[in-house]
Amino acid sequence: MPVIAVANPKGGAGKSTTTLVLSTILAKQNASVTVLDCDPNRPLVSWRRGASQSSVEIIGDTTESNILTQLDAYRARSQFVFVDLEGTASRLTSRALSRAQLVIIPIQASVVDAEQAARAIQLVREEEESFSRKIPFRIAFTRTSPQIASRLEKAIISELNEGHIPTFRTHLNERAAFKAMFFYKLALHELDPSEVNGVTQALDNAARFTEELVDHIASRKEAA
């Protein structure tokens, strides 16, 4: 089953949010999902200690020594395995990429994030050379306006398109509900709309983003 790595050298790009949104939506759709939380701050491990009834399995003891063993074990029994990677390039990151069927690179619509995304892409390409295989990747925009794209966002998207850099069509918008998942330690569908603004809109956004991921993985399987 697919291993999906979520990577960006820049902190705050939305790696953990992207991972949590995708994994909990897939679990809500009755998929078996395991997440390796490799962020030094362990935000997903902390989330799992909350009251959420989501079936997502969060693993927090992953190291460079055991990551390959864990990935091989969990992908054998889970339909989706996500790896929320640490911010910097490391042996652990390298080993995770060696097993990945897809690398998601979350970025915000900023020059700094775009530059760091380029570093992440370069890292993926270096790993491709090391392991003599293609490692598919896609850019995912996070915290964008749900109403209208900024000029900078349009400019960055245009540059990515010109460079033939694959991106998700669906962005994870700036929504209070995405942040509230970590505050309340709940999945989106478990949040109380009377306490958190925009839960319905966030659910719709997350479902479309997840659907695009599933369609992409399915198309790659068919192509193979």
PDB file of N, CA and C in Angstrom, residues 17 143-147 172-181 188 196-206 208:
ATOM      1  N   THR A  17      -0.461  19.705   9.417  1.00  0.00           N
ATOM      2  CA  THR A  17      -1.873  19.950   9.109  1.00  0.00           C
ATOM      3  C   THR A  17      -2.299  19.137   7.896  1.00  0.00           C
ATOM      4  N   ARG A 143      -3.071  27.227   3.474  1.00  0.00           N
ATOM      5  CA  ARG A 143      -3.418  28.530   4.061  1.00  0.00           C
ATOM      6  C   ARG A 143      -3.679  29.596   2.999  1.00  0.00           C
ATOM      7  N   THR A 144      -4.270  29.192   1.878  1.00  0.00           N
ATOM      8  CA  THR A 144      -4.623  30.162   0.846  1.00  0.00           C
ATOM      9  C   THR A 144      -6.037  30.678   1.093  1.00  0.00           C
ATOM     10  N   SER A 145      -6.340  31.821   0.493  1.00  0.00           N
ATOM     11  CA  SER A 145      -7.676  32.398   0.641  1.00  0.00           C
ATOM     12  C   SER A 145      -8.697  31.542  -0.096  1.00  0.00           C
ATOM     13  N   PRO A 146      -9.834  31.229   0.541  1.00  0.00           N
ATOM     14  CA  PRO A 146     -10.869  30.458  -0.151  1.00  0.00           C
ATOM     15  C   PRO A 146     -11.654  31.303  -1.151  1.00  0.00           C
ATOM     16  N   GLN A 147     -11.503  32.622  -1.070  1.00  0.00           N
ATOM     17  CA  GLN A 147     -12.264  33.498  -1.947  1.00  0.00           C
ATOM     18  C   GLN A 147     -11.533  33.809  -3.250  1.00  0.00           C
ATOM     19  N   LEU A 172      -5.413  23.642   0.383  1.00  0.00           N
ATOM     20  CA  LEU A 172      -5.974  23.649   1.736  1.00  0.00           C
ATOM     21  C   LEU A 172      -6.063  25.108   2.161  1.00  0.00           C
ATOM     22  N   ASN A 173      -7.268  25.608   2.235  1.00  0.00           N
ATOM     23  CA  ASN A 173      -7.466  27.029   2.507  1.00  0.00           C
ATOM     24  C   ASN A 173      -7.179  27.400   3.955  1.00  0.00           C
ATOM     25  N   GLU A 174      -7.087  28.683   4.197  1.00  0.00           N
ATOM     26  CA  GLU A 174      -6.947  29.203   5.560  1.00  0.00           C
ATOM     27  C   GLU A 174      -8.304  29.051   6.244  1.00  0.00           C
ATOM     28  N   ARG A 175      -8.396  28.111   7.168  1.00  0.00           N
ATOM     29  CA  ARG A 175      -9.641  27.836   7.876  1.00  0.00           C
ATOM     30  C   ARG A 175      -9.365  27.659   9.359  1.00  0.00           C
ATOM     31  N   ALA A 176     -10.192  28.272  10.183  1.00  0.00           N
ATOM     32  CA  ALA A 176     -10.040  28.126  11.632  1.00  0.00           C
ATOM     33  C   ALA A 176     -10.165  26.664  12.046  1.00  0.00           C
ATOM     34  N   ALA A 177     -10.976  25.907  11.315  1.00  0.00           N
ATOM     35  CA  ALA A 177     -11.221  24.509  11.680  1.00  0.00           C
ATOM     36  C   ALA A 177      -9.955  23.658  11.569  1.00  0.00           C
ATOM     37  N   PHE A 178      -9.075  23.974  10.619  1.00  0.00           N
ATOM     38  CA  PHE A 178      -7.849  23.194  10.483  1.00  0.00           C
ATOM     39  C   PHE A 178      -6.945  23.393  11.702  1.00  0.00           C
ATOM     40  N   LYS A 179      -6.891  24.621  12.191  1.00  0.00           N
ATOM     41  CA  LYS A 179      -6.109  24.889  13.406  1.00  0.00           C
ATOM     42  C   LYS A 179      -6.783  24.282  14.640  1.00  0.00           C
ATOM     43  N   ALA A 180      -8.108  24.310  14.629  1.00  0.00           N
ATOM     44  CA  ALA A 180      -8.857  23.801  15.783  1.00  0.00           C
ATOM     45  C   ALA A 180      -8.669  22.303  15.978  1.00  0.00           C
ATOM     46  N   MET A 181      -8.355  21.580  14.926  1.00  0.00           N
ATOM     47  CA  MET A 181      -8.101  20.143  15.061  1.00  0.00           C
ATOM     48  C   MET A 181      -7.016  19.879  16.098  1.00  0.00           C
ATOM     49  N   LEU A 188     -11.841  16.708  11.940  1.00  0.00           N
ATOM     50  CA  LEU A 188     -12.716  17.786  11.480  1.00  0.00           C
ATOM     51  C   LEU A 188     -14.185  17.505  11.755  1.00  0.00           C
ATOM     52  N   VAL A 196     -16.457  26.334  16.620  1.00  0.00           N
ATOM     53  CA  VAL A 196     -15.428  26.544  15.602  1.00  0.00           C
ATOM     54  C   VAL A 196     -16.090  27.023  14.310  1.00  0.00           C
ATOM     55  N   ASN A 197     -15.611  28.131  13.776  1.00  0.00           N
ATOM     56  CA  ASN A 197     -16.173  28.679  12.547  1.00  0.00           C
ATOM     57  C   ASN A 197     -15.758  27.853  11.325  1.00  0.00           C
ATOM     58  N   GLY A 198     -16.670  27.733  10.386  1.00  0.00           N
ATOM     59  CA  GLY A 198     -16.345  27.188   9.076  1.00  0.00           C
ATOM     60  C   GLY A 198     -16.061  25.704   9.018  1.00  0.00           C
ATOM     61  N   VAL A 199     -16.649  24.923   9.926  1.00  0.00           N
ATOM     62  CA  VAL A 199     -16.382  23.475   9.914  1.00  0.00           C
ATOM     63  C   VAL A 199     -16.895  22.841   8.623  1.00  0.00           C
ATOM     64  N   THR A 200     -18.088  23.212   8.204  1.00  0.00           N
ATOM     65  CA  THR A 200     -18.660  22.628   6.986  1.00  0.00           C
ATOM     66  C   THR A 200     -17.788  22.927   5.777  1.00  0.00           C
ATOM     67  N   GLN A 201     -17.337  24.170   5.656  1.00  0.00           N
ATOM     68  CA  GLN A 201     -16.491  24.553   4.527  1.00  0.00           C
ATOM     69  C   GLN A 201     -15.144  23.839   4.582  1.00  0.00           C
ATOM     70  N   ALA A 202     -14.601  23.674   5.782  1.00  0.00           N
ATOM     71  CA  ALA A 202     -13.326  22.972   5.932  1.00  0.00           C
ATOM     72  C   ALA A 202     -13.463  21.506   5.550  1.00  0.00           C
ATOM     73  N   LEU A 203     -14.566  20.889   5.938  1.00  0.00           N
ATOM     74  CA  LEU A 203     -14.821  19.491   5.581  1.00  0.00           C
ATOM     75  C   LEU A 203     -14.904  19.322   4.069  1.00  0.00           C
ATOM     76  N   ASP A 204     -15.584  20.238   3.415  1.00  0.00           N
ATOM     77  CA  ASP A 204     -15.706  20.177   1.958  1.00  0.00           C
ATOM     78  C   ASP A 204     -14.333  20.341   1.298  1.00  0.00           C
ATOM     79  N   ASN A 205     -13.566  21.306   1.771  1.00  0.00           N
ATOM     80  CA  ASN A 205     -12.218  21.551   1.262  1.00  0.00           C
ATOM     81  C   ASN A 205     -11.339  20.311   1.449  1.00  0.00           C
ATOM     82  N   ALA A 206     -11.378  19.749   2.652  1.00  0.00           N
ATOM     83  CA  ALA A 206     -10.559  18.575   2.964  1.00  0.00           C
ATOM     84  C   ALA A 206     -10.963  17.366   2.128  1.00  0.00           C
ATOM     85  N   ARG A 208     -12.332  17.370  -0.892  1.00  0.00           N
ATOM     86  CA  ARG A 208     -11.886  17.556  -2.276  1.00  0.00           C
ATOM     87  C   ARG A 208     -10.381  17.327  -2.407  1.00  0.00           C
TER      88      ARG A 208
END
